[in-house]
Amino acid sequence: MYLVADIDVDICAATSCKLCTQYCPEANTINYDDNAGKDKGHKYGSAYVAVDRCKGCAQCVWVCDNMAKHHAIKMTMIDQLPKAAITDRITYLDKGTKAIAAPVEVA
Ligand code: SF4
Ligand code: SF4
């Protein structure tokens, strides 16, 4: 098990900053979904992390805390995520789903 970035949709979707997506050193790892959070009545979408690409550097946490001042990202053990997205199936998975930590084919 290892730590990956986890974004709180309720906090992120209250903004539209997208700042963290510009600083992650891994390509296609922090993405932005214009519709995430809309079902909860949020005005904007939310950033999310493709956990199979996240290398746990926590740079996005620093950016969100210190540059954006939104404190929406926490490093979380991968098996403790409430939901997760992986690269080749950009779909949120339920907590405890084995597929989160299972090997995935990355195009
Ligand atoms: S920096 Fe924080 S608030 Fe801004 S898009 Fe990223 S997670 Fe959301
Ligand atoms: S922890 Fe590092 S690799 Fe993972 S999403 Fe954040 S900036 Fe990208």
Short mmCIF file of C-alpha atoms and ligand atoms in Angstrom, two decimals:
data_model
loop_
_atom_site.label_atom_id
_atom_site.label_comp_id
_atom_site.label_asym_id
_atom_site.label_seq_id
_atom_site.Cartn_x
_atom_site.Cartn_y
_atom_site.Cartn_z
CA MET A 1 0.00 0.00 0.00
CA TYR A 2 1.12 3.53 -0.65
CA LEU A 3 -0.03 7.13 -0.46
CA VAL A 4 -1.77 8.86 -3.35
CA ALA A 5 -3.38 12.27 -3.67
CA ASP A 6 -7.09 12.49 -2.91
CA ILE A 7 -9.13 15.57 -3.79
CA ASP A 8 -12.14 16.64 -1.74
CA VAL A 9 -14.78 17.36 -4.39
CA ASP A 10 -16.83 19.47 -2.00
CA ILE A 11 -13.93 21.88 -1.51
CA CYS A 12 -12.53 21.83 -5.04
CA ALA A 13 -15.89 22.22 -6.77
CA ALA A 14 -16.53 25.42 -4.84
CA THR A 15 -13.74 27.00 -6.93
CA SER A 16 -12.64 26.80 -10.52
CA CYS A 17 -8.93 27.31 -10.02
CA LYS A 18 -7.53 24.14 -11.70
CA LEU A 19 -4.11 25.19 -10.39
CA CYS A 20 -2.92 21.75 -9.32
CA THR A 21 -3.46 20.36 -12.83
CA GLN A 22 -0.62 22.58 -14.05
CA TYR A 23 1.94 21.45 -11.47
CA CYS A 24 1.67 17.66 -11.24
CA PRO A 25 4.90 16.25 -12.73
CA GLU A 26 3.13 13.15 -14.02
CA ALA A 27 1.24 13.47 -17.32
CA ASN A 28 -2.52 12.90 -17.26
CA THR A 29 -2.56 12.32 -13.52
CA ILE A 30 -4.57 15.25 -12.19
CA ASN A 31 -7.46 15.82 -14.53
CA TYR A 32 -10.49 18.05 -14.34
CA ASP A 33 -14.10 16.94 -14.69
CA ASP A 34 -16.49 19.80 -15.47
CA ASN A 35 -19.43 17.78 -14.17
CA ALA A 36 -17.97 16.39 -10.94
CA GLY A 37 -19.88 17.85 -8.02
CA LYS A 38 -22.72 19.22 -10.11
CA ASP A 39 -24.96 16.47 -8.72
CA LYS A 40 -24.34 17.96 -5.27
CA GLY A 41 -25.27 21.42 -6.46
CA HIS A 42 -21.75 22.78 -6.81
CA LYS A 43 -21.26 25.50 -9.35
CA TYR A 44 -18.03 24.17 -10.82
CA GLY A 45 -16.51 20.80 -11.60
CA SER A 46 -13.61 19.28 -9.68
CA ALA A 47 -10.08 18.09 -10.20
CA TYR A 48 -9.49 14.37 -9.65
CA VAL A 49 -6.49 12.06 -9.56
CA ALA A 50 -5.88 8.99 -11.72
CA VAL A 51 -4.39 6.94 -8.91
CA ASP A 52 -2.52 4.49 -11.12
CA ARG A 53 -0.31 7.35 -12.34
CA CYS A 54 0.12 9.21 -9.03
CA LYS A 55 3.63 8.68 -7.60
CA GLY A 56 2.83 10.24 -4.24
CA CYS A 57 5.14 13.26 -4.46
CA ALA A 58 2.54 15.54 -2.74
CA GLN A 59 3.44 18.51 -4.95
CA CYS A 60 -0.26 19.02 -5.65
CA VAL A 61 -0.94 19.23 -1.91
CA TRP A 62 1.60 22.05 -1.59
CA VAL A 63 0.08 23.87 -4.57
CA CYS A 64 -3.50 23.58 -3.30
CA ASP A 65 -2.55 24.52 0.28
CA ASN A 66 -0.07 27.33 -0.37
CA MET A 67 -0.83 28.74 -3.81
CA ALA A 68 -4.56 28.17 -4.20
CA LYS A 69 -5.18 28.30 -0.41
CA HIS A 70 -8.00 25.80 -0.77
CA HIS A 71 -6.69 22.81 1.20
CA ALA A 72 -8.63 20.34 -0.94
CA ILE A 73 -5.97 17.63 -1.39
CA LYS A 74 -4.77 15.11 1.18
CA MET A 75 -2.37 12.23 0.78
CA THR A 76 -4.30 9.06 1.52
CA MET A 77 -3.49 5.35 1.59
CA ILE A 78 -4.74 3.97 -1.69
CA ASP A 79 -6.93 1.36 -0.02
CA GLN A 80 -8.58 4.04 2.13
CA LEU A 81 -9.86 6.16 -0.76
CA PRO A 82 -13.60 6.81 -0.70
CA LYS A 83 -13.46 6.60 -4.48
CA ALA A 84 -10.77 6.50 -7.14
CA ALA A 85 -10.19 6.99 -10.83
CA ILE A 86 -7.70 5.11 -12.99
CA THR A 87 -6.24 6.20 -16.28
CA ASP A 88 -7.76 3.88 -18.84
CA ARG A 89 -11.17 3.87 -17.26
CA ILE A 90 -11.84 7.38 -16.02
CA THR A 91 -14.56 6.19 -13.74
CA TYR A 92 -14.98 6.53 -10.03
CA LEU A 93 -14.85 3.21 -8.22
CA ASP A 94 -16.56 2.39 -4.97
CA LYS A 95 -14.57 2.16 -1.76
CA GLY A 96 -13.02 -1.22 -1.27
CA THR A 97 -13.20 -2.15 -4.92
CA LYS A 98 -10.33 -4.51 -5.68
CA ALA A 99 -9.88 -2.89 -9.07
CA ILE A 100 -8.39 0.20 -7.41
CA ALA A 101 -5.19 -1.59 -6.55
CA ALA A 102 -5.27 -4.22 -9.28
CA PRO A 103 -2.89 -3.99 -12.26
CA VAL A 104 -4.38 -1.91 -15.05
CA GLU A 105 -3.47 -1.60 -18.69
CA VAL A 106 -2.20 1.88 -19.44
CA ALA A 107 -2.33 2.82 -23.09
S1 SF4 B 1 -5.56 23.41 -6.56
FE1 SF4 B 1 -7.06 22.55 -5.10
S2 SF4 B 1 -8.96 23.76 -5.40
FE2 SF4 B 1 -7.61 24.12 -7.21
S3 SF4 B 1 -8.27 22.60 -8.74
FE3 SF4 B 1 -6.60 21.66 -7.55
S4 SF4 B 1 -7.63 20.51 -5.87
FE4 SF4 B 1 -9.11 21.95 -6.74
S1 SF4 B 2 0.99 13.46 -5.46
FE1 SF4 B 2 2.38 14.13 -7.12
S2 SF4 B 2 2.07 12.64 -8.78
FE2 SF4 B 2 0.33 12.44 -7.35
S3 SF4 B 2 -1.27 13.76 -8.22
FE3 SF4 B 2 -0.12 14.98 -6.70
S4 SF4 B 2 1.49 16.07 -7.87
FE4 SF4 B 2 0.69 14.38 -9.16
#
